[in-house]
Amino acid sequence: MSEPAAAVSTAPPVARTALAFPGPRRIVDGWELTARHATGDLVLADLGPLVKLTVRGPAEGAVRAALGTGFGRTARHDEGALAGALVVGAGPGEWLVLGPAGTGGELLAATRAVVADSGEFASVVDVTHGRALVRLTGAAAPALLAKVCAIDLADRVVPDGSAFRSSVARVVTDVVRDDIRDELDDPAGDGTARTRSYLLHCERSSGQYLADALVDAGTEYGIEVGAPPSAR
Amino acid sequence: MMLLPCPNCGARNVSEFRYVGEAKTRPDPTTATPQEWRRHLYLHRNPAGWTRETWYHGSGCRRYFAIERNTVDNAVRTAGATS
Amino acid sequence: MSRKEHDDGAGRSRRRPRYSAWSLVRHGLGVGRDWERAFRHHTPRESYDVVIVGGGVHGLATAHYLAVNHGITNVAVLEKSYIGSGGSGRNTAILRSNYLTPEGVRFYDRSVKLYEHLAADLNFNVMFSQRGHMTLAHNDSSLRTMHWRAEVNKLQGVDSSVIDPPEIKKLVPYLDVSPSTRYPILGALYHPPGGIIRHDAVVWGYARSADAHGVHIHQKTEVVGIDVVANRVTGVRTADGRRISAPVVVNCTAGWSTLISDMAGVAMPVQTFPLQAAVTEPVRPFLDTVVVSGTLHTYVSQTDRGELVFGASVDPFASYSTRGSLDFVEGLAGHVLELMPALSKMRLLRQWAGLCDMTPDYSPIMGLTPVEGFYVDVGWGTYGFKAGPVSGEAMAACIANGKPPEIIAAFGLDRFDEGRLVGEKGAAAVGH
Amino acid sequence: MTRRTVGTGDCRLGSRPGEVIDRSRTLEFRWNGAVHRAHPGDTIASALAAAGVRVFSRSYKYHRPRGLLTADILDPGCLLQVGDEPNVRGAHRLAEAGMDVRSQNTWPSLRYDVKAVNQVAGRFLATGFYYKTFIKPERLWPAYERVLRRFVHAGEVPPDGEQLYYDKRYAHPDVLVAGGGPAGMAAAVAAARAGATVMLVEQEHQLGGHLRWGDADDLRVRAELVAAVEAEPGIEVLTDSVVAARYDDNWLAVVQRGLPHVAERLVKARAGTLVVAAGLIERPYVFAGNDLPGVMLSTAVRRLLNLYSVRPGQRAVVVTANPEGDAAATDLRAAGVDVVEVDARHGRTVVRAAGRGGVEAVELSDGSRLDADLLVTATGWTAPTSLLNMSGSNPVYRPDAARFVPDPAATPDTVIAVGGIAGDGTLEELVAHAEAAGREAAARALSLAAAHARIRPTSPGGADAAERAPEPVAPLGLRRHPELFFATPIGGFVDMSEDVSAKDILTAVQEGYDSSELVKRYTTATMGPAQGKLETVNTVALVAHATGSTIAETGATTWRPMYTPVTLGALAGRRFEPVRHSPMQPWHEAHRAAPLVAGQWIRPEHYGDPAAEVRNVRAGVGIIDVTPIGKLDLQGPDVPKLLNLLYVNKWSQLGVGRVRYGVMCADDGVVLDDGVTGRLGEHHYLMSTTSSGAGTVWEWAENWLQTEHPDWRVHITPVTTAFASINVAGPRSRELLARLTDVDLANEAFGYMNVRTGTIAGVADCVLWRIGFTGELSYELHVPASYGLHVWESLMAAGADLGVAPFGVEAQRILRLEKGHLIVGQDTDGLTKAYSAGLAWAVKLDKPDFVGKPELQWQSEHDDHPRLVGLQPLDPTVVPEEASQIISDGGHIVGRITSSRMSPTLGRSICLGQVDAHLADAGTRLTVRLRDGRDTLVEVMAEHAHFDPEGERQRV
Ligand SMILES: Cc1cc2nc3c(=O)[nH]c(=O)nc-3n(C[C@H](O)[C@H](O)[C@H](O)COP(=O)(O)OP(=O)(O)OC[C@H]3O[C@@H](n4cnc5c(N)ncnc54)[C@H](O)[C@@H]3O)c2cc1C
Ligand SMILES: NC(=O)c1ccc[n+]([C@@H]2O[C@H](COP(=O)([O-])OP(=O)(O)OC[C@H]3O[C@@H](n4cnc5c(N)ncnc54)[C@H](O)[C@@H]3O)[C@@H](O)[C@H]2O)c1
Ligand SMILES: Cc1cc2nc3c(=O)[nH]c(=O)nc-3n(C[C@H](O)[C@H](O)[C@H](O)COP(=O)(O)O)c2cc1C
Ligand SMILES: [Zn+2]
């Protein structure tokens, strides 16, 4: 048996998301991202670095209870084992757990623990690197999506906090309606003002294509691409 | 475009689904004669009217499910319905 | 092959005034009588020697060849609607013989040969336009299949070869052959004898000839039952309440063939799928070749009237509905413009659909069945119009002799029980 | 060419109350080379008509001069070439500055058309002409055909036409109203007030329908209705837009024009309820000379007069059977035209229009003859029921009203007809009916929405509307109308676009083509651009007349999309053609990899010299991007059951850390896919599939799990692109990899057909498989995809001194062929079962069940199936092309070459091929027919592998 050869020194690993927008880039926490900051009314942001886990288990039962939501709806965990995570009911007995970038290890462990505690047959797969994730924010977002997605985005069909999977520009995509609270423009002053915002999550290798299709569809609404408005 | 009522996702455009075919029972492979097996493989009822069939919701929940469809006018009802 | 003017007590034939430029002039000048009826109305007889179900090209050609080649004229063709109302009246009329298997090539080549002389044989111009047929390859596996077909074709004496993008461009200048397209054109299988035909004329030509030889064509006559006694066909029942007895019943109903076979108790490896087609408004002729792209599920030709006729692959699910879909025309337009970007301002005029009886191996089912006297000529899927003449000829021989002739030996119903499928599937997916 | 400028013309009247032109501005365009003026709002036709132009085109067969008939989008005489756009509806398309408008297919000019000799030959060009001539001699037919093609009557598409931007969007109105006349507007307003979201689509440039060209009262009602529409925020109005088709479940195709920067937009609307408010179309009358320029419909005349302020003639005969005709006479008189009114309600009609190049005189049924340059007919209506019938039901004929009406019994609950298409009444009655229908449409749509909400998981809960059964809307009555279709003696044209005469119809029937459908196909009547909206009823009436049956018995032909023809550009829209890239794509592009399109994937085919890439792998080390290889993460205690079912080989014994090659067959025994599966943990496996089979195998496995074995505890997650996959191949691959990983690569620690996980180039959670498609010592690395490029670059950097080089798909194909590895789909085809593919060693018939077993059992007992064999040409320099056929002495096909290459390693040509069973023994010599027609001999080898058949090199 031979000794493992001494590893040659290589550059520190740089992670890249599925998307590359033209223009300068910079490295943030080991991820190479666009250096642009979008300020327009309609923004497409690359959330590739977010932690993404898929959980599978019985549609009803302990796993579901711990994850806090079921198919078609989302739950944001502000406390508890999954604190900081947005759980999306992505399918019957299928969840997508999204967490802040860099929390991969902890969130995976916490989610595994939740699953293990359930006593049900359930599994967790880390798909952080296997998926593309973007956030589309702005009042024109539904009009843009109406050009690429056949699902009715009216409030009565897809309200805030709901999610569905369908074809977007012919790519199978999880669409999550997750409106953003307007800090600055809140006429009622009671924190109820919201800006339309959607997360779009698809298989990684089609991510660039999907983003290009969204940008093309959004040109008439003045879409801009850039770094995420917030780290959520 | 037809709407297909997915039991999980609700009514969706039929283009989100893949048609799998007439619902068939696979004969016991250990006892079926070659002829029986091939009839299972190749023959279809192909009725003009109601038929029970399998669809796959590939662009949605990714579940296989059975549905009844009238092949003459493409009316759809959930499997087991009688009207 | 004996051709006799037949006039016995059974089928009554008559001499039919022939069509020619001269007859046209005479009628134009008002000289002579009115035009003769091309097909007549008859009261159905109580019995016929042969009852053919289905008044498409297959049923009518079978009737024609039964009369002309075998002198069997006490024959009825029962058609539930009008003649040619099935696939024969709604197909994209592409003829070719560049198939993949030797048995396929031989069979379709015979059909093309028959088509080449059909106008003269029927005294009816069917406008067979042998303008060349081109199947594009957009990736190396389809290019390999093109070569495979070309090599098999050459060995069967069929004119077929693989050509490169510059040659393609020369034949069809509107094609975008640049390498930077999403589906670059790498080559094409080119088949000069292929082309298009005036499909309705083929139906009418056969019907007129069969009628002239004494065959009865009953339109608006739907078969609703088949009588089988002791595993032997004895006759059919029609929707208007008639019983017509016959020792031989032939199923030529393509998309509906399962329903007819069910009436005789014969299970079929057939599934019915709609196939859609569309035409544009006419423009000045610019496309001389039939262009097919299997990868893009599209084919296109331009008729002598100037319209583009488009087709695609069958609908994604089985159905007897001929409504058609928006998906189809959207996909079609996208793919046509991918191939020929200059056509974006042409307008789609009409879309429709027909029914296709698909078999597991994309090959027909012809000949005898377990029920004596019940013959099938079905499984024509998306490709059966071109097979009309040879099928009629072979089915007529099969009925006259009680056994299938060599040319259709590979297409028997029993091949499925025996696991001897024909290897046509690879090439036929969008081949027309 | 001399340029004449033509003013906006002698025929332009003074300003009128309903006109849609903006007289304050003029613009210029060209008509057959001459410069013409128009006002904004003018159609091309109205601008030309204002200038006194009467002839717009020549007819299809006989090249007869044709003028305006309907003066709207349906006008058969006014299809024009505008720039590179053919068949533009000149009576609908607005004139624009700089337009280059030409009449179509006239040579040398519109006025003197040489092909007009066809008019003389006309009596011989009658129906069926083509079928009865040019039959013999056969060899002349191609030449005849070329001549026929020259006569095609249509516009042109140049090969280099300008490319425009077309767009698409989806919409989900509760109620979609097709038609913005009074009925449509009233229905839209009522539906919106009942809480529905409404899309109101009008084909014309303005809302208002026939009210636009009506009297003062009509204009007032129009203004009120338009104001009501505009006041409803829930109504989205689309003008110059058409509901082109209705499909299953109210899937509606709407083509929207007049948007900035977008040529056309296809709106795909899923409406709860469709309200069809398409109005009525005025039906032409069939009589001798009815196609002469100057013969017009009453609505055409009123459009020209009242919308465009154009006087259509000086001396008019108005043949009228209804109030609209009377109104046209009134309008004409008001414009200073001499009018003789002929009341067709009392049996007097026109039998002939006479003139050369235009109407000069009119003969009436009582034998009188009147001089006139304009003949106006108002003889009845056609309901454009196409949107109601597109799903196959046919309208029914009502002799009292002399038109086909929709069959309410055949109309689905989700479709409601209003306005003229549904029946007759006063304007107030029509509006009231439409309002009731609009409310009902809203109620039905909201009920349907509630039903959908009930079964939709995203619904917030608490359905927002109750479900209710549809309630019928009280029908409109029908006004009596005389049945006026054709004059006797029968003459004239039934279908102007197709140049089909009434006599053609009669002849067709006489010849045995005696149903509507056969007449249509034999004569081509109704097959032109209007698709029967102008022609069907007259055609059917003539067929009925000729067969001695009634119009109701005869029946109409089938309506089908499109309502109005739609451009291919609009239908295509923006094309969504997903492409997929690996994380290393930027590197490949920077290193000038030749792209290979493989399904959705774009892959490097090679980097310049595939043979050198092969040699580098055999001698040193190469790396290839194999990311598209399908990867499925399998978890659960029952994974081995699934593997045993899907693969023909056995899986129960696979230990943790081991991988195995497996073959999948379909239930008919045909090879479906192959790949390697490794066991990563107790209940954790990673399965790989072919690149093209990735999606299929995943769905296949799910199908078995979900439908046959729902009790098995297995979760499948597709992870194809969660990993960037890199194969490091070659004798020095271990040396290279060792520099980057913490995994012990020693043969004893990590042997052939094993799997390990570890860190590579600082990247954790990588999966390493020791397998060898290339036949060399090699490692397949599956790296978390975000780090794919980093690891790839690290390998290139770390291996520089070892001569590491990338290789592409082509080199891999050569390497695998040298090793005799088959490619599913290339070396196998749609009928190749496992034994034919030489995979007997993998098939384990002693397993109780696996997919494909019965057929493979059968195949194992029968020896007559073809075999995949290794083949080598006797002449090592000859590479028989792939797909070359292997032939017997008699020229029969006995096999074919499935793969072939020149082997850089062996310096000779090598192949795989399928051959008939009796020719598969090693040493058999076979003849291959090469593409150029020459033959060459090849010999059957004992093994598939041409190189290192013992597999020594991959085990070191
Ligand atoms: C859109 C389209 C495009 C196509 N393109 C091509 C092509 O380019 N080239 C090609 O070769 N093939 C093509 N095909 C296939 C081809 O049209 C058919 O295979 C062929 O027309 C079959 O002819 P047939 O005579 O067997 O059947 P059909 O023409 O379908 O005739 C069957 C007849 O049976 C009648 N019938 C059914 N049931 C009964 C009953 N119970 N009683 C009485 N009568 C009954 C039907 O009314 C029908 O008229 C195409 C098909 C479609 C739909
Ligand atoms: N149509 C006439 O010329 C006319 C003239 C006088 C009186 N009338 C009477 O008025 C009543 C008709 O009122 P109405 O509101 O039903 O019809 P209308 O003719 O006033 O309006 C129908 C409108 O629908 C539009 N349209 C038709 N198909 C369309 C489609 N597929 N997509 C988009 N737009 C489409 C037309 O362009 C037209 O503007 C009838 O009773 C009729 O007798 C009609
Ligand atoms: C080769 C071919 C060309 C056609 N060309 C036209 C055409 O120019 N105009 C037209 O209206 N229909 C055309 N059709 C379509 C027919 O009108 C009709 O839709 C088709 O035969 C199906 O019949 P159905 O619509 O009555 O069901 C064509 C059909 C075929 C098969
Ligand atoms: Zn679903």
JSON list of N, CA, C and O and ligand atoms in Angstrom, two decimals, chain C residues 82 89-91 199 279 305 307 309 349-350 352, chain D residues 517 520-521 526-527 531 558 560, ligand 3:
[
{"chain": "C", "resi": 82, "resn": "TYR", "atom": "N", "xyz": [-67.96, 10.53, -46.15]},
{"chain": "C", "resi": 82, "resn": "TYR", "atom": "CA", "xyz": [-67.74, 10.66, -47.60]},
{"chain": "C", "resi": 82, "resn": "TYR", "atom": "C", "xyz": [-66.40, 10.01, -47.93]},
{"chain": "C", "resi": 82, "resn": "TYR", "atom": "O", "xyz": [-65.55, 9.84, -47.05]},
{"chain": "C", "resi": 89, "resn": "GLY", "atom": "N", "xyz": [-58.02, 11.80, -46.84]},
{"chain": "C", "resi": 89, "resn": "GLY", "atom": "CA", "xyz": [-58.38, 13.15, -47.25]},
{"chain": "C", "resi": 89, "resn": "GLY", "atom": "C", "xyz": [-57.69, 14.21, -46.45]},
{"chain": "C", "resi": 89, "resn": "GLY", "atom": "O", "xyz": [-57.90, 15.40, -46.69]},
{"chain": "C", "resi": 90, "resn": "ARG", "atom": "N", "xyz": [-56.90, 13.83, -45.48]},
{"chain": "C", "resi": 90, "resn": "ARG", "atom": "CA", "xyz": [-56.33, 14.85, -44.62]},
{"chain": "C", "resi": 90, "resn": "ARG", "atom": "C", "xyz": [-54.84, 14.65, -44.40]},
{"chain": "C", "resi": 90, "resn": "ARG", "atom": "O", "xyz": [-54.26, 15.19, -43.45]},
{"chain": "C", "resi": 91, "resn": "ASN", "atom": "N", "xyz": [-54.21, 13.88, -45.26]},
{"chain": "C", "resi": 91, "resn": "ASN", "atom": "CA", "xyz": [-52.78, 13.65, -45.05]},
{"chain": "C", "resi": 91, "resn": "ASN", "atom": "C", "xyz": [-51.96, 14.64, -45.86]},
{"chain": "C", "resi": 91, "resn": "ASN", "atom": "O", "xyz": [-52.46, 15.32, -46.76]},
{"chain": "C", "resi": 199, "resn": "HIS", "atom": "N", "xyz": [-53.76, 14.28, -53.02]},
{"chain": "C", "resi": 199, "resn": "HIS", "atom": "CA", "xyz": [-54.28, 13.11, -52.31]},
{"chain": "C", "resi": 199, "resn": "HIS", "atom": "C", "xyz": [-55.74, 12.81, -52.64]},
{"chain": "C", "resi": 199, "resn": "HIS", "atom": "O", "xyz": [-56.11, 11.65, -52.85]},
{"chain": "C", "resi": 279, "resn": "VAL", "atom": "N", "xyz": [-52.06, 24.25, -43.18]},
{"chain": "C", "resi": 279, "resn": "VAL", "atom": "CA", "xyz": [-51.63, 24.91, -44.43]},
{"chain": "C", "resi": 279, "resn": "VAL", "atom": "C", "xyz": [-51.55, 26.41, -44.21]},
{"chain": "C", "resi": 279, "resn": "VAL", "atom": "O", "xyz": [-52.28, 26.97, -43.39]},
{"chain": "C", "resi": 305, "resn": "ARG", "atom": "N", "xyz": [-50.63, 24.88, -55.71]},
{"chain": "C", "resi": 305, "resn": "ARG", "atom": "CA", "xyz": [-51.45, 26.07, -55.46]},
{"chain": "C", "resi": 305, "resn": "ARG", "atom": "C", "xyz": [-50.68, 27.15, -54.71]},
{"chain": "C", "resi": 305, "resn": "ARG", "atom": "O", "xyz": [-51.18, 28.25, -54.52]},
{"chain": "C", "resi": 307, "resn": "GLU", "atom": "N", "xyz": [-49.65, 26.99, -51.46]},
{"chain": "C", "resi": 307, "resn": "GLU", "atom": "CA", "xyz": [-49.67, 26.97, -50.00]},
{"chain": "C", "resi": 307, "resn": "GLU", "atom": "C", "xyz": [-48.61, 26.00, -49.48]},
{"chain": "C", "resi": 307, "resn": "GLU", "atom": "O", "xyz": [-48.24, 25.05, -50.16]},
{"chain": "C", "resi": 309, "resn": "VAL", "atom": "N", "xyz": [-47.79, 23.12, -46.92]},
{"chain": "C", "resi": 309, "resn": "VAL", "atom": "CA", "xyz": [-48.47, 22.11, -46.13]},
{"chain": "C", "resi": 309, "resn": "VAL", "atom": "C", "xyz": [-47.49, 21.61, -45.08]},
{"chain": "C", "resi": 309, "resn": "VAL", "atom": "O", "xyz": [-46.37, 21.23, -45.41]},
{"chain": "C", "resi": 349, "resn": "LEU", "atom": "N", "xyz": [-53.29, 29.32, -42.41]},
{"chain": "C", "resi": 349, "resn": "LEU", "atom": "CA", "xyz": [-54.68, 29.47, -42.82]},
{"chain": "C", "resi": 349, "resn": "LEU", "atom": "C", "xyz": [-55.61, 28.53, -42.07]},
{"chain": "C", "resi": 349, "resn": "LEU", "atom": "O", "xyz": [-56.69, 28.91, -41.63]},
{"chain": "C", "resi": 350, "resn": "ARG", "atom": "N", "xyz": [-55.20, 27.29, -41.96]},
{"chain": "C", "resi": 350, "resn": "ARG", "atom": "CA", "xyz": [-56.11, 26.28, -41.40]},
{"chain": "C", "resi": 350, "resn": "ARG", "atom": "C", "xyz": [-55.29, 25.14, -40.82]},
{"chain": "C", "resi": 350, "resn": "ARG", "atom": "O", "xyz": [-54.24, 24.79, -41.35]},
{"chain": "C", "resi": 352, "resn": "TRP", "atom": "N", "xyz": [-55.85, 21.09, -39.03]},
{"chain": "C", "resi": 352, "resn": "TRP", "atom": "CA", "xyz": [-56.82, 20.02, -38.85]},
{"chain": "C", "resi": 352, "resn": "TRP", "atom": "C", "xyz": [-56.08, 18.80, -38.32]},
{"chain": "C", "resi": 352, "resn": "TRP", "atom": "O", "xyz": [-54.88, 18.85, -38.10]},
{"chain": "D", "resi": 517, "resn": "GLU", "atom": "N", "xyz": [-68.75, 18.49, -48.47]},
{"chain": "D", "resi": 517, "resn": "GLU", "atom": "CA", "xyz": [-67.32, 18.23, -48.29]},
{"chain": "D", "resi": 517, "resn": "GLU", "atom": "C", "xyz": [-66.64, 17.86, -49.59]},
{"chain": "D", "resi": 517, "resn": "GLU", "atom": "O", "xyz": [-65.52, 18.29, -49.87]},
{"chain": "D", "resi": 520, "resn": "LYS", "atom": "N", "xyz": [-66.45, 20.96, -51.81]},
{"chain": "D", "resi": 520, "resn": "LYS", "atom": "CA", "xyz": [-65.37, 21.84, -51.32]},
{"chain": "D", "resi": 520, "resn": "LYS", "atom": "C", "xyz": [-64.02, 21.37, -51.87]},
{"chain": "D", "resi": 520, "resn": "LYS", "atom": "O", "xyz": [-63.24, 22.16, -52.40]},
{"chain": "D", "resi": 521, "resn": "ARG", "atom": "N", "xyz": [-63.77, 20.07, -51.76]},
{"chain": "D", "resi": 521, "resn": "ARG", "atom": "CA", "xyz": [-62.45, 19.58, -52.15]},
{"chain": "D", "resi": 521, "resn": "ARG", "atom": "C", "xyz": [-62.27, 19.52, -53.66]},
{"chain": "D", "resi": 521, "resn": "ARG", "atom": "O", "xyz": [-61.16, 19.71, -54.16]},
{"chain": "D", "resi": 526, "resn": "THR", "atom": "N", "xyz": [-64.48, 27.73, -50.69]},
{"chain": "D", "resi": 526, "resn": "THR", "atom": "CA", "xyz": [-64.32, 27.96, -49.24]},
{"chain": "D", "resi": 526, "resn": "THR", "atom": "C", "xyz": [-62.92, 27.65, -48.71]},
{"chain": "D", "resi": 526, "resn": "THR", "atom": "O", "xyz": [-62.68, 27.75, -47.52]},
{"chain": "D", "resi": 527, "resn": "MET", "atom": "N", "xyz": [-62.00, 27.30, -49.59]},
{"chain": "D", "resi": 527, "resn": "MET", "atom": "CA", "xyz": [-60.67, 26.95, -49.09]},
{"chain": "D", "resi": 527, "resn": "MET", "atom": "C", "xyz": [-59.70, 28.12, -49.10]},
{"chain": "D", "resi": 527, "resn": "MET", "atom": "O", "xyz": [-58.52, 27.95, -48.77]},
{"chain": "D", "resi": 531, "resn": "GLN", "atom": "N", "xyz": [-61.96, 31.38, -45.70]},
{"chain": "D", "resi": 531, "resn": "GLN", "atom": "CA", "xyz": [-62.33, 30.09, -45.11]},
{"chain": "D", "resi": 531, "resn": "GLN", "atom": "C", "xyz": [-63.84, 29.90, -45.04]},
{"chain": "D", "resi": 531, "resn": "GLN", "atom": "O", "xyz": [-64.34, 29.30, -44.08]},
{"chain": "D", "resi": 558, "resn": "THR", "atom": "N", "xyz": [-66.83, 21.75, -42.20]},
{"chain": "D", "resi": 558, "resn": "THR", "atom": "CA", "xyz": [-66.30, 21.90, -40.84]},
{"chain": "D", "resi": 558, "resn": "THR", "atom": "C", "xyz": [-65.52, 23.20, -40.68]},
{"chain": "D", "resi": 558, "resn": "THR", "atom": "O", "xyz": [-64.69, 23.52, -41.50]},
{"chain": "D", "resi": 560, "resn": "ARG", "atom": "N", "xyz": [-62.71, 25.31, -38.84]},
{"chain": "D", "resi": 560, "resn": "ARG", "atom": "CA", "xyz": [-61.48, 25.01, -38.09]},
{"chain": "D", "resi": 560, "resn": "ARG", "atom": "C", "xyz": [-60.68, 26.29, -37.92]},
{"chain": "D", "resi": 560, "resn": "ARG", "atom": "O", "xyz": [-60.87, 27.25, -38.65]},
{"chain": "E", "resi": 3, "resn": "LIG", "atom": "C1", "xyz": [-52.64, 18.54, -48.71]},
{"chain": "E", "resi": 3, "resn": "LIG", "atom": "C2", "xyz": [-53.73, 19.38, -48.16]},
{"chain": "E", "resi": 3, "resn": "LIG", "atom": "C3", "xyz": [-53.86, 20.71, -48.56]},
{"chain": "E", "resi": 3, "resn": "LIG", "atom": "C4", "xyz": [-54.88, 21.50, -48.05]},
{"chain": "E", "resi": 3, "resn": "LIG", "atom": "N1", "xyz": [-55.01, 22.79, -48.46]},
{"chain": "E", "resi": 3, "resn": "LIG", "atom": "C5", "xyz": [-56.03, 23.54, -47.98]},
{"chain": "E", "resi": 3, "resn": "LIG", "atom": "C6", "xyz": [-56.24, 24.87, -48.41]},
{"chain": "E", "resi": 3, "resn": "LIG", "atom": "O1", "xyz": [-55.53, 25.40, -49.25]},
{"chain": "E", "resi": 3, "resn": "LIG", "atom": "N2", "xyz": [-57.26, 25.57, -47.87]},
{"chain": "E", "resi": 3, "resn": "LIG", "atom": "C7", "xyz": [-58.08, 25.01, -46.94]},
{"chain": "E", "resi": 3, "resn": "LIG", "atom": "O2", "xyz": [-59.00, 25.67, -46.51]},
{"chain": "E", "resi": 3, "resn": "LIG", "atom": "N3", "xyz": [-57.90, 23.77, -46.51]},
{"chain": "E", "resi": 3, "resn": "LIG", "atom": "C8", "xyz": [-56.90, 23.02, -47.00]},
{"chain": "E", "resi": 3, "resn": "LIG", "atom": "N4", "xyz": [-56.76, 21.72, -46.57]},
{"chain": "E", "resi": 3, "resn": "LIG", "atom": "C9", "xyz": [-57.52, 21.27, -45.40]},
{"chain": "E", "resi": 3, "resn": "LIG", "atom": "C10", "xyz": [-58.93, 20.85, -45.63]},
{"chain": "E", "resi": 3, "resn": "LIG", "atom": "O3", "xyz": [-59.71, 22.02, -45.76]},
{"chain": "E", "resi": 3, "resn": "LIG", "atom": "C11", "xyz": [-59.48, 20.09, -44.44]},
{"chain": "E", "resi": 3, "resn": "LIG", "atom": "O4", "xyz": [-59.29, 20.83, -43.27]},
{"chain": "E", "resi": 3, "resn": "LIG", "atom": "C12", "xyz": [-58.88, 18.75, -44.24]},
{"chain": "E", "resi": 3, "resn": "LIG", "atom": "O5", "xyz": [-59.03, 18.01, -45.40]},
{"chain": "E", "resi": 3, "resn": "LIG", "atom": "C13", "xyz": [-59.51, 18.02, -43.06]},
{"chain": "E", "resi": 3, "resn": "LIG", "atom": "O6", "xyz": [-60.89, 17.98, -43.17]},
{"chain": "E", "resi": 3, "resn": "LIG", "atom": "P1", "xyz": [-61.90, 18.68, -42.14]},
{"chain": "E", "resi": 3, "resn": "LIG", "atom": "O7", "xyz": [-61.31, 19.99, -41.75]},
{"chain": "E", "resi": 3, "resn": "LIG", "atom": "O8", "xyz": [-63.16, 18.81, -42.91]},
{"chain": "E", "resi": 3, "resn": "LIG", "atom": "O9", "xyz": [-62.03, 17.77, -40.97]},
{"chain": "E", "resi": 3, "resn": "LIG", "atom": "C14", "xyz": [-55.77, 20.95, -47.11]},
{"chain": "E", "resi": 3, "resn": "LIG", "atom": "C15", "xyz": [-55.65, 19.61, -46.74]},
{"chain": "E", "resi": 3, "resn": "LIG", "atom": "C16", "xyz": [-54.66, 18.84, -47.25]},
{"chain": "E", "resi": 3, "resn": "LIG", "atom": "C17", "xyz": [-54.60, 17.42, -46.81]}
]
